[in-house]
PDB file of C-alpha atoms in Angstrom:
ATOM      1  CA  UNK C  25       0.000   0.000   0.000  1.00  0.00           C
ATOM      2  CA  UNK C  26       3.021   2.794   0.828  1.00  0.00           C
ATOM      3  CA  UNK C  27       4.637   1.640  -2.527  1.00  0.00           C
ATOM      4  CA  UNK C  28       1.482   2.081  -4.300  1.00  0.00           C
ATOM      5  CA  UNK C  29       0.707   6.047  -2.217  1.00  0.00           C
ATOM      6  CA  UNK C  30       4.508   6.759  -2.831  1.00  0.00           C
ATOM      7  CA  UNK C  31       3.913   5.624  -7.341  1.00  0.00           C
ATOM      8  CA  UNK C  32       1.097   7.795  -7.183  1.00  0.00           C
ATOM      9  CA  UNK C  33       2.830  10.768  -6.047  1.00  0.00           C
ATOM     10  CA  UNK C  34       5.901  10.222  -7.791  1.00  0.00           C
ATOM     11  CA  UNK C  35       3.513  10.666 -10.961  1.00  0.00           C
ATOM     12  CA  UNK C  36       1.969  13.379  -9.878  1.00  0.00           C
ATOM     13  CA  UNK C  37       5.408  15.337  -8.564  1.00  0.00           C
ATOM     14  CA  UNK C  38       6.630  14.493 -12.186  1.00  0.00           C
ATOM     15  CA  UNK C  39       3.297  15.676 -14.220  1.00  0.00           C
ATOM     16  CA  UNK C  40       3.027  19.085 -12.177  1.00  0.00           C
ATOM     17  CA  UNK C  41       7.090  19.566 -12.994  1.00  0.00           C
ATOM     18  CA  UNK C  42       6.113  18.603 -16.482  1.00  0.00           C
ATOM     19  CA  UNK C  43       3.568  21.494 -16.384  1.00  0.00           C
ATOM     20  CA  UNK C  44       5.314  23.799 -15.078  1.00  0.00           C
ATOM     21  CA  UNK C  45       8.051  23.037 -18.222  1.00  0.00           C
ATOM     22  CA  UNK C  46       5.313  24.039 -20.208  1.00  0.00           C
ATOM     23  CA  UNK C  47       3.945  26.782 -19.339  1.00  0.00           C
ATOM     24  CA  UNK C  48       7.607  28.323 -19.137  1.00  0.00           C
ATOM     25  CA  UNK C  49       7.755  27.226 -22.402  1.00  0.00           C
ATOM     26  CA  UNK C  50       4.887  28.574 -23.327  1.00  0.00           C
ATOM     27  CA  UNK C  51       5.084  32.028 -22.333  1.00  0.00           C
ATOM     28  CA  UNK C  52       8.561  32.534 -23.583  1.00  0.00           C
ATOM     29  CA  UNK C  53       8.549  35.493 -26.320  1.00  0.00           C
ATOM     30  CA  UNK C  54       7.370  38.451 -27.542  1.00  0.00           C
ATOM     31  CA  UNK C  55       3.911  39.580 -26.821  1.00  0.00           C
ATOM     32  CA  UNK C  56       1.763  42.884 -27.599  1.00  0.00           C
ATOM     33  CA  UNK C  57      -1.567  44.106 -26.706  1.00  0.00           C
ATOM     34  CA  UNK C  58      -3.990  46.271 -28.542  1.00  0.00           C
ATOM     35  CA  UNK C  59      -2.916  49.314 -26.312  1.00  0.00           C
ATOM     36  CA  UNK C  60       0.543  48.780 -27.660  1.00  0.00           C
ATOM     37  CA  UNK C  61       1.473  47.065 -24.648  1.00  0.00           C
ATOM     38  CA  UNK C  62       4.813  45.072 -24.804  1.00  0.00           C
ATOM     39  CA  UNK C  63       6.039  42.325 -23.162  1.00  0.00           C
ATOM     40  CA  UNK C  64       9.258  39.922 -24.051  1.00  0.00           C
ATOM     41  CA  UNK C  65       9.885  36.990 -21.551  1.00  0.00           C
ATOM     42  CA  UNK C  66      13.169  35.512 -21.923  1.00  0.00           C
ATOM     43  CA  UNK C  67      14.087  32.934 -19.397  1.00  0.00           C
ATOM     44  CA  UNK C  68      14.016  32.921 -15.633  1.00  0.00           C
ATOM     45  CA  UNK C  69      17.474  33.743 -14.584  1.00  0.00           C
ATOM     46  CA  UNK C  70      17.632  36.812 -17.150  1.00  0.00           C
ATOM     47  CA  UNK C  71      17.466  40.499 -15.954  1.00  0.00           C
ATOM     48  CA  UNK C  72      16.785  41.434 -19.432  1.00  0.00           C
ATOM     49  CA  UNK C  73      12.852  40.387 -19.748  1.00  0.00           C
ATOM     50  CA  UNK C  74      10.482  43.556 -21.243  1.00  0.00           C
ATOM     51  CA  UNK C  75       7.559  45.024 -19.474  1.00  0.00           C
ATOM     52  CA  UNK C  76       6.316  48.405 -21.444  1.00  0.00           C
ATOM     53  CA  UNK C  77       3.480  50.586 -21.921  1.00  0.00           C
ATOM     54  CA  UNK C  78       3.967  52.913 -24.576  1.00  0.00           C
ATOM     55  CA  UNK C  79       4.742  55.169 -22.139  1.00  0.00           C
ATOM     56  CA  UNK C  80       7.056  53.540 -19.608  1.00  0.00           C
ATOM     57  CA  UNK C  81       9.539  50.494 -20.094  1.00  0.00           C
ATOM     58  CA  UNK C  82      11.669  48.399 -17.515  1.00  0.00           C
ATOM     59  CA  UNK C  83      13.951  45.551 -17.720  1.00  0.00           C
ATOM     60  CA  UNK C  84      13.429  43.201 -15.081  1.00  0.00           C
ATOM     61  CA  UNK C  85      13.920  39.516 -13.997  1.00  0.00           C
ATOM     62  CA  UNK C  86      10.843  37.468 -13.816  1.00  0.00           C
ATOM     63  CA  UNK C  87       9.414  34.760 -11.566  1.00  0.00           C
ATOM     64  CA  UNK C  88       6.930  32.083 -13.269  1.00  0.00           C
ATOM     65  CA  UNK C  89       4.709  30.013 -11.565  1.00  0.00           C
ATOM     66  CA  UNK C  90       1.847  27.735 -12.701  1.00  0.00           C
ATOM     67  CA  UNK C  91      -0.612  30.670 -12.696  1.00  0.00           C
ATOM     68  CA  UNK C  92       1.045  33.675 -11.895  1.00  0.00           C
ATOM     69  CA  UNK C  93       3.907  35.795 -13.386  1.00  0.00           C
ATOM     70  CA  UNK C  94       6.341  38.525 -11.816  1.00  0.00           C
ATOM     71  CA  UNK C  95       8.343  40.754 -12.922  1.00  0.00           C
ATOM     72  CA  UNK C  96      10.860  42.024 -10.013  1.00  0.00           C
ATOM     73  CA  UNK C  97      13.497  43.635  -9.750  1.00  0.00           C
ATOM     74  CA  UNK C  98      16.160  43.420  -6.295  1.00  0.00           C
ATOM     75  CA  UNK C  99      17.424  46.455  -4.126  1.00  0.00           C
ATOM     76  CA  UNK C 100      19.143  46.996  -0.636  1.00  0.00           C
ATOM     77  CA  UNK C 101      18.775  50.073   1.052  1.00  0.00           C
ATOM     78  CA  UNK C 102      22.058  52.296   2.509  1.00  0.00           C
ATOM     79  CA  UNK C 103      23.198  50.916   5.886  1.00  0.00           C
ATOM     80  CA  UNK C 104      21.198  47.215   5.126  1.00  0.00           C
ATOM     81  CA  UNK C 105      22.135  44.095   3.931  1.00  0.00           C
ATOM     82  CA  UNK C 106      18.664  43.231   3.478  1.00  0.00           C
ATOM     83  CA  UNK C 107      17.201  42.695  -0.019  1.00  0.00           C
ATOM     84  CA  UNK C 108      14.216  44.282  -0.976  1.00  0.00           C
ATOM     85  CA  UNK C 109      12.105  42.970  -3.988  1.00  0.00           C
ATOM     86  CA  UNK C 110       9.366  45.736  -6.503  1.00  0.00           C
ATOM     87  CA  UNK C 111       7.241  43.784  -8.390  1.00  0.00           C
ATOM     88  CA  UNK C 112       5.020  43.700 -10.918  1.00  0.00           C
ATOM     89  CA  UNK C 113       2.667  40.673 -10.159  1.00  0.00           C
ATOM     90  CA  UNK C 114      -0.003  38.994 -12.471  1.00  0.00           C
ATOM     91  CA  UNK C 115      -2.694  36.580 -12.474  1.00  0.00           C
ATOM     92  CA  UNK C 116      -2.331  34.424 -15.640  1.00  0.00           C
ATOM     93  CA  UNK C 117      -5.833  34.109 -16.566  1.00  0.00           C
ATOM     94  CA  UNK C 118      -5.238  32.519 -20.814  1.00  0.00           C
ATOM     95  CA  UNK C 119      -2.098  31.389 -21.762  1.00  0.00           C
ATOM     96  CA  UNK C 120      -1.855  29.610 -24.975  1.00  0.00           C
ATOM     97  CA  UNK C 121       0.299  29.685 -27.704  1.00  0.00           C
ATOM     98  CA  UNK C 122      -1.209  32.291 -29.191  1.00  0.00           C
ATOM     99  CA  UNK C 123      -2.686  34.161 -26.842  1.00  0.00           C
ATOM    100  CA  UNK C 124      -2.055  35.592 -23.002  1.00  0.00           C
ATOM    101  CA  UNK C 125      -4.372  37.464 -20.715  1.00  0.00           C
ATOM    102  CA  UNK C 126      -3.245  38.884 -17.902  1.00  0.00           C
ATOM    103  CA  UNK C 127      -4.841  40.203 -14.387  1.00  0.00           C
ATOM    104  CA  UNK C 128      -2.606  42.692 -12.240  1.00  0.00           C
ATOM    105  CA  UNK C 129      -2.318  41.534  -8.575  1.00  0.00           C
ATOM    106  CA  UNK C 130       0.254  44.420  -7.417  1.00  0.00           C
ATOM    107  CA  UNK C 131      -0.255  48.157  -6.798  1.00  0.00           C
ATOM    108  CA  UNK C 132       2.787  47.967  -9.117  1.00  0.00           C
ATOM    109  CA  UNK C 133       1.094  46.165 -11.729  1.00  0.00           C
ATOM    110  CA  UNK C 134      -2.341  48.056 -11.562  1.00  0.00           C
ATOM    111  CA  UNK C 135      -1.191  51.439 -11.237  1.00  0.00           C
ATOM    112  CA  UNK C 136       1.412  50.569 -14.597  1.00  0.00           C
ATOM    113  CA  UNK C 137      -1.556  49.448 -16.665  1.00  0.00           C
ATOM    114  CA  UNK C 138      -3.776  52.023 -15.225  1.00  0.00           C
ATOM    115  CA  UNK C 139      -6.350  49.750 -13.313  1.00  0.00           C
ATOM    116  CA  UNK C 140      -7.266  47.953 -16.087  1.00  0.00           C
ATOM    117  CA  UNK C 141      -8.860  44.858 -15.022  1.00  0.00           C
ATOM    118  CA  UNK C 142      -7.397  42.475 -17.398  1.00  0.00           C
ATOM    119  CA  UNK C 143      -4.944  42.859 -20.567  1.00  0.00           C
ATOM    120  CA  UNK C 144      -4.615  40.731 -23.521  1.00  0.00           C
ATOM    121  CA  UNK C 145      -2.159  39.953 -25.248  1.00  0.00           C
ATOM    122  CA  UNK C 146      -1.590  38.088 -28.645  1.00  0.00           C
ATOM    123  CA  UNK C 147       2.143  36.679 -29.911  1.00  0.00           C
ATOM    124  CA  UNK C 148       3.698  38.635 -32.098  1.00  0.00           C
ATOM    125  CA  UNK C 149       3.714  35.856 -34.907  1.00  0.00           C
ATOM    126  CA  UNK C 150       0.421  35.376 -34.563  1.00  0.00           C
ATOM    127  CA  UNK C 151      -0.091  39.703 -34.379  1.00  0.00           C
ATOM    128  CA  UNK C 152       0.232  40.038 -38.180  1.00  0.00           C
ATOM    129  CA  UNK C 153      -1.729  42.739 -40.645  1.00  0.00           C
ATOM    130  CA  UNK C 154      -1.402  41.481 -44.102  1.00  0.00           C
ATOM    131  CA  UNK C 155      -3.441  44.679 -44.892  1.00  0.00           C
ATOM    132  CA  UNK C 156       0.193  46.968 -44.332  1.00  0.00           C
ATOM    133  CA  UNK C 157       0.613  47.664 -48.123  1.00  0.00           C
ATOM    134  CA  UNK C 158       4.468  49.364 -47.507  1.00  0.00           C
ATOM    135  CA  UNK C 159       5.425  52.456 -49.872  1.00  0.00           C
ATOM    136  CA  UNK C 160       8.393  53.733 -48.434  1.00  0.00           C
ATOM    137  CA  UNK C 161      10.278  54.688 -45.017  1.00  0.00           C
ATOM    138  CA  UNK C 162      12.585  57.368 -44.116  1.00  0.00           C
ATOM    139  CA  UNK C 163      14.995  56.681 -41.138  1.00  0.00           C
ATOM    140  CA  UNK C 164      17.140  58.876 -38.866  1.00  0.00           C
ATOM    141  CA  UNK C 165      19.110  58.907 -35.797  1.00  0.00           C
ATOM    142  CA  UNK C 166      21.232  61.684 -34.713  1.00  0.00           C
ATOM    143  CA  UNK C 167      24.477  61.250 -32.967  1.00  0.00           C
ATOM    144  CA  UNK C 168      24.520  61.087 -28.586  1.00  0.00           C
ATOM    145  CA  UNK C 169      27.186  61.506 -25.737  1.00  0.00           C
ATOM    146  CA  UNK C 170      29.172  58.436 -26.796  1.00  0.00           C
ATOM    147  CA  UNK C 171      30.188  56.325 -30.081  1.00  0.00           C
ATOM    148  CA  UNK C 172      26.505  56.625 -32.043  1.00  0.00           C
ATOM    149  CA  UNK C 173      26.201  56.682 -35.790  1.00  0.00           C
ATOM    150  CA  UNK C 174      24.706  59.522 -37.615  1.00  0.00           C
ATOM    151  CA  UNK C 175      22.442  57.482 -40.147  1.00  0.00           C
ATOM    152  CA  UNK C 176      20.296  59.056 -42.692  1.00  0.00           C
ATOM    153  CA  UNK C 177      18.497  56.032 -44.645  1.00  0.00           C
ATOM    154  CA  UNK C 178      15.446  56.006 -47.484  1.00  0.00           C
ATOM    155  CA  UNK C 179      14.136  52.701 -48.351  1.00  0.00           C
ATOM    156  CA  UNK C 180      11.365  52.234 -50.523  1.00  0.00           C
ATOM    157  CA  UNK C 181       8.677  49.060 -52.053  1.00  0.00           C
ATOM    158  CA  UNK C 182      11.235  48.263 -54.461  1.00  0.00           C
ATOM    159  CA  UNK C 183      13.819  47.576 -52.031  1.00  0.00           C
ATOM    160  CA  UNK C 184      15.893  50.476 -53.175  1.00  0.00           C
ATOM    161  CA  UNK C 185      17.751  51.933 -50.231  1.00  0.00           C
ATOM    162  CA  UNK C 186      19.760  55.020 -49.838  1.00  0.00           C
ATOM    163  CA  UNK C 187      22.184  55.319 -47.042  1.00  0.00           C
ATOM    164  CA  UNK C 188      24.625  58.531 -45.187  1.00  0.00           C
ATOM    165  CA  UNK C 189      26.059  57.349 -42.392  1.00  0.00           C
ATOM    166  CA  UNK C 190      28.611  59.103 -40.044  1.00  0.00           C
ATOM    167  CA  UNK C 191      30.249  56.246 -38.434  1.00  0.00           C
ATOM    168  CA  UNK C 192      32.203  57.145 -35.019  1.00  0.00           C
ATOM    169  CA  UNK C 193      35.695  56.507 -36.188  1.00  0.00           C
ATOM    170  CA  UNK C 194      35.237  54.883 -39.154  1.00  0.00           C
ATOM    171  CA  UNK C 195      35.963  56.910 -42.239  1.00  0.00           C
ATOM    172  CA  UNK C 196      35.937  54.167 -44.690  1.00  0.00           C
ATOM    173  CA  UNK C 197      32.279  53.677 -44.508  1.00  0.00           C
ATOM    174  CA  UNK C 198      31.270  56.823 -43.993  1.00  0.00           C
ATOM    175  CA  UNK C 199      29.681  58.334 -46.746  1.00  0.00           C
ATOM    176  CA  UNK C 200      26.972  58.069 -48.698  1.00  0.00           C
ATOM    177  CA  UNK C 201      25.580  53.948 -50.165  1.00  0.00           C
ATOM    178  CA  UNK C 202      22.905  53.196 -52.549  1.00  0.00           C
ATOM    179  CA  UNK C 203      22.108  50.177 -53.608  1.00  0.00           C
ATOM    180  CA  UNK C 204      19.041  47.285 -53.129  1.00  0.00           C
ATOM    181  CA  UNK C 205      18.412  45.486 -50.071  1.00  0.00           C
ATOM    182  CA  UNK C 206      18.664  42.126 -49.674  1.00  0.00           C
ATOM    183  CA  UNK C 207      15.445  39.595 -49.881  1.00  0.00           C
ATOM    184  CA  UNK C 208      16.188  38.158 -46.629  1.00  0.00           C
ATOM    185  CA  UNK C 209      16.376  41.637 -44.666  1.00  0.00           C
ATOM    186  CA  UNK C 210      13.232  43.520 -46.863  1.00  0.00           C
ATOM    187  CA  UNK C 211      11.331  40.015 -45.565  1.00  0.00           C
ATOM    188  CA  UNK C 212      12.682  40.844 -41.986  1.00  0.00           C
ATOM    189  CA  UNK C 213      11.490  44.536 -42.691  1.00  0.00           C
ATOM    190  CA  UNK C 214       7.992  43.517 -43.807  1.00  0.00           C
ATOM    191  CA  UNK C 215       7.339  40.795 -41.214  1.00  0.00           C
ATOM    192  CA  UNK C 216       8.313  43.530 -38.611  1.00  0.00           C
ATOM    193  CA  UNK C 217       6.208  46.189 -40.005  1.00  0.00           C
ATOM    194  CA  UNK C 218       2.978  43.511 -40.176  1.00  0.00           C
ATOM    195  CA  UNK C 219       3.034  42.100 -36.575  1.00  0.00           C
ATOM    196  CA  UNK C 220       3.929  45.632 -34.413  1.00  0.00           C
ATOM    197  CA  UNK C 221       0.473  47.069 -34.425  1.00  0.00           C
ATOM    198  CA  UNK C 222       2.169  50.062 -37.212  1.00  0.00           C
ATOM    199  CA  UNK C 223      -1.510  51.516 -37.947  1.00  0.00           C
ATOM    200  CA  UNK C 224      -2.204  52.558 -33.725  1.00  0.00           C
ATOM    201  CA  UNK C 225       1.517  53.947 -32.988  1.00  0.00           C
ATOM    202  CA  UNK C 226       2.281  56.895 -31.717  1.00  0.00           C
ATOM    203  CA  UNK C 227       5.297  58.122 -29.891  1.00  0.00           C
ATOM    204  CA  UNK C 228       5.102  59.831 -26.522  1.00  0.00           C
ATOM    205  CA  UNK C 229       7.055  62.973 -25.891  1.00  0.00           C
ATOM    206  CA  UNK C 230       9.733  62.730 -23.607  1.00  0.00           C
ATOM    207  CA  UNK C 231      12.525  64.934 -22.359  1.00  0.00           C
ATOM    208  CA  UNK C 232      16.061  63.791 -22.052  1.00  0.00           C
ATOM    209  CA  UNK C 233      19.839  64.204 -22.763  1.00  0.00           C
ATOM    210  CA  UNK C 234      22.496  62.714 -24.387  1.00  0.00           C
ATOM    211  CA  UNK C 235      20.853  60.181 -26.252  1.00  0.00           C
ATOM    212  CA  UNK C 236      20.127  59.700 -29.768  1.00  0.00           C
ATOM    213  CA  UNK C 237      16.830  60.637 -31.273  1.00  0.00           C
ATOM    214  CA  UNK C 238      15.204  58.771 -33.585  1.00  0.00           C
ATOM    215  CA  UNK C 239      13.110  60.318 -36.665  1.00  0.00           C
ATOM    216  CA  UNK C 240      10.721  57.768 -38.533  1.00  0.00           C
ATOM    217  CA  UNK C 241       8.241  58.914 -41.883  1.00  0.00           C
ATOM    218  CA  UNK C 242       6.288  55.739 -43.183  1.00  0.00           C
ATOM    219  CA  UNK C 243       4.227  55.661 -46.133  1.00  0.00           C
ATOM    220  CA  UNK C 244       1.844  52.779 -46.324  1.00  0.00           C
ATOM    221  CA  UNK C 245      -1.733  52.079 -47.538  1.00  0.00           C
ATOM    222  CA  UNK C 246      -1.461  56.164 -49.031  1.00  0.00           C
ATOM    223  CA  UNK C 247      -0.709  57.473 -45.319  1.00  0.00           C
ATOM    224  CA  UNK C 248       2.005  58.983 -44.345  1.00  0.00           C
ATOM    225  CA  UNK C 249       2.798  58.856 -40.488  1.00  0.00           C
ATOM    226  CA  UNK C 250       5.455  60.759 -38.589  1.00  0.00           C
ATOM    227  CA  UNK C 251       7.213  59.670 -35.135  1.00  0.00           C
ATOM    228  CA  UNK C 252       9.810  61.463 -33.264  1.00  0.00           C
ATOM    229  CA  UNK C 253      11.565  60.823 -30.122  1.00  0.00           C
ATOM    230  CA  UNK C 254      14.635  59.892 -28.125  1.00  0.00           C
ATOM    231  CA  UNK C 255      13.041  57.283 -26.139  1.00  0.00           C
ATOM    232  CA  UNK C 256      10.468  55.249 -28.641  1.00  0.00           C
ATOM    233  CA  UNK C 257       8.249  53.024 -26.929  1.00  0.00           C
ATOM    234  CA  UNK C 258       9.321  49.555 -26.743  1.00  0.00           C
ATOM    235  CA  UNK C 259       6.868  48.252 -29.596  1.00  0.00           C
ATOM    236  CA  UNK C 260       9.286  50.338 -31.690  1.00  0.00           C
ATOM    237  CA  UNK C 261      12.217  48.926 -30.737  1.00  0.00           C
ATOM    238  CA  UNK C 262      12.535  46.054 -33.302  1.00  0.00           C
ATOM    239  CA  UNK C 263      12.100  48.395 -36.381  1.00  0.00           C
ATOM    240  CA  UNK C 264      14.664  50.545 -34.827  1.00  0.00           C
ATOM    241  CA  UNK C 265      17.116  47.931 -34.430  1.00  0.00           C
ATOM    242  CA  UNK C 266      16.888  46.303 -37.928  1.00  0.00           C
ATOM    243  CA  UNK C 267      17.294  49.685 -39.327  1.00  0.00           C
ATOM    244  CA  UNK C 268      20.595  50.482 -37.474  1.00  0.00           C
ATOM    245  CA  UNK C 269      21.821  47.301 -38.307  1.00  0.00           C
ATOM    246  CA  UNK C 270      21.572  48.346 -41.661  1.00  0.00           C
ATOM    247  CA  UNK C 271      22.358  51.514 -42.089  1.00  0.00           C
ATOM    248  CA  UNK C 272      25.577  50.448 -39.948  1.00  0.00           C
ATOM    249  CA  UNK C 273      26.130  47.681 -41.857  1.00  0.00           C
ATOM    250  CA  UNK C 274      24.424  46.948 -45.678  1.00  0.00           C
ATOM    251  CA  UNK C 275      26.975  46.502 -48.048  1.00  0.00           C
ATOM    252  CA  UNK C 276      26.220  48.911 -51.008  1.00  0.00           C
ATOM    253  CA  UNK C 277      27.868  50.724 -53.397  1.00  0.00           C
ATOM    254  CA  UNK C 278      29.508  54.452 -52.437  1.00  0.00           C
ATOM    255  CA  UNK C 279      28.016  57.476 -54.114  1.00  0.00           C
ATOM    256  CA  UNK C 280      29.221  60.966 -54.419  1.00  0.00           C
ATOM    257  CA  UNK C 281      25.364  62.014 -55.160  1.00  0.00           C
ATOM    258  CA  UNK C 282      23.772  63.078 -51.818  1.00  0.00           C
ATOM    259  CA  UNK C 283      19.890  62.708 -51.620  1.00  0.00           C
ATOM    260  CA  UNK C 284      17.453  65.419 -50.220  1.00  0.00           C
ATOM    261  CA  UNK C 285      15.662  63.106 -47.985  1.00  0.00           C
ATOM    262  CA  UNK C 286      12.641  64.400 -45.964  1.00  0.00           C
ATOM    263  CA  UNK C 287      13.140  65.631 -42.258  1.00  0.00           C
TER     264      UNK C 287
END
């Protein structure tokens, strides 16, 4: 009879761990809500998970149990050797693959989203507009308190792209680059464009120093739509990224013809 109670709750210690696998599983990756609410969950163990509004951003470690998520971060106060833990606590009322709904439990968490009694969130795979008809994109990012590229870039349907770049200490490709981007990275560009909720951005103004600031124009569906800011919201960030990447780094051909690009 005790071998038989102990099988029986082997099984079950091993199909709860085999849950909780799961659901870590699950919920790993990027997710975005309708309010342009971001949130990218990593791993336990990393300090480098999102949590954003459009308005506010932090990087934080998280804590995942079977139906609750944290986000935390760990202080000690001068004079104490005690650690002190702000979190941002949820109820996980959905998860699936393709969708996640939330429920703050913290005054952290509530005040962030506002009181809102629930948010939902859909994968960003599964987050995609096939209706985002692209025309063309204008890109720039000024130069900050450090080693930042001045980048200048024009990209339109066709995949033509037109590059100045200033890069900190690199003469040699500095200049100005035309040429046609690659499949692979216009695919990249698309895919991000479709899944990042484009048609209900909008770029809160904030005040700051030393830090780039980041210019976008994008033309799509016969709209044209302007964002400026030195801290874009998080839902931003991938677009961003791909774009410095290649206006860093595209291999094109040097011109001495500059291009009146749009401010």
């Amino acid at each position: 009879m005790k071998n038989h109670i102990c099988t029986i709750f082997i099984i079950l210690f091993c199909f709860a761990a085999f849950i909780k696998a799961q659901n870590k599983s699950t919920i790993q990756g990027t997710w975005i809500s309708e309010n342009n609410d971001f949130i990218k969950i990593k791993e336990e163990g990393s300090r480098f998970n999102i949590l954003s509004t459009n308005e506010i951003e932090e990087q934080l470690n998280i804590m995942i149990k079977k139906d609750s998520l944290s986000f935390y971060t760990k202080y000690t106060k001068v004079g104490s050797d005690k650690i002190y833990f702000s979190k941002y606590d949820f109820y996980i009322k959905k998860m699936n693959e393709k969708q996640l709904i939330l429920i703050p439990t913290s005054e952290l968490s509530k005040n962030l989203f506002n009181n809102r009694p629930q948010i939902i969130f859909t994968r960003q795979e599964f987050n995609i507009d096939h209706s985002i008809s692209f025309e063309k994109l204008i890109y720039r990012t000024t130069s900050c308190y450090g080693n930042c590229s001045i980048i200048n870039l024009e990209l339109d349907k066709n995949k033509n792209i037109y590059i100045h770049r200033e890069i900190f200490n690199d003469k040699i490709n500095s200049g100005n680059f035309k040429g046609t981007l690659s499949e692979e990275e216009y695919a990249r560009f698309i895919n991000i464009l479709q899944t990042s909720n484009l048609r209900k951005w909008y770029f809160p103004e904030k005040d700051g120093s030393d830090s780039p600031i980041t210019t976008l124009i994008i033309y799509h569906n016969g709209k044209r739509k302007y964002f400026k800011s030195m801290f874009p919201p998080a839902i931003s960030n991938q677009l961003i990224k791909l774009l410095y990447e290649i206006g860093e780094k595209a291999q094109l051909i040097r011109t001495d013809k500059e291009k009146q690009m749009e401010y």
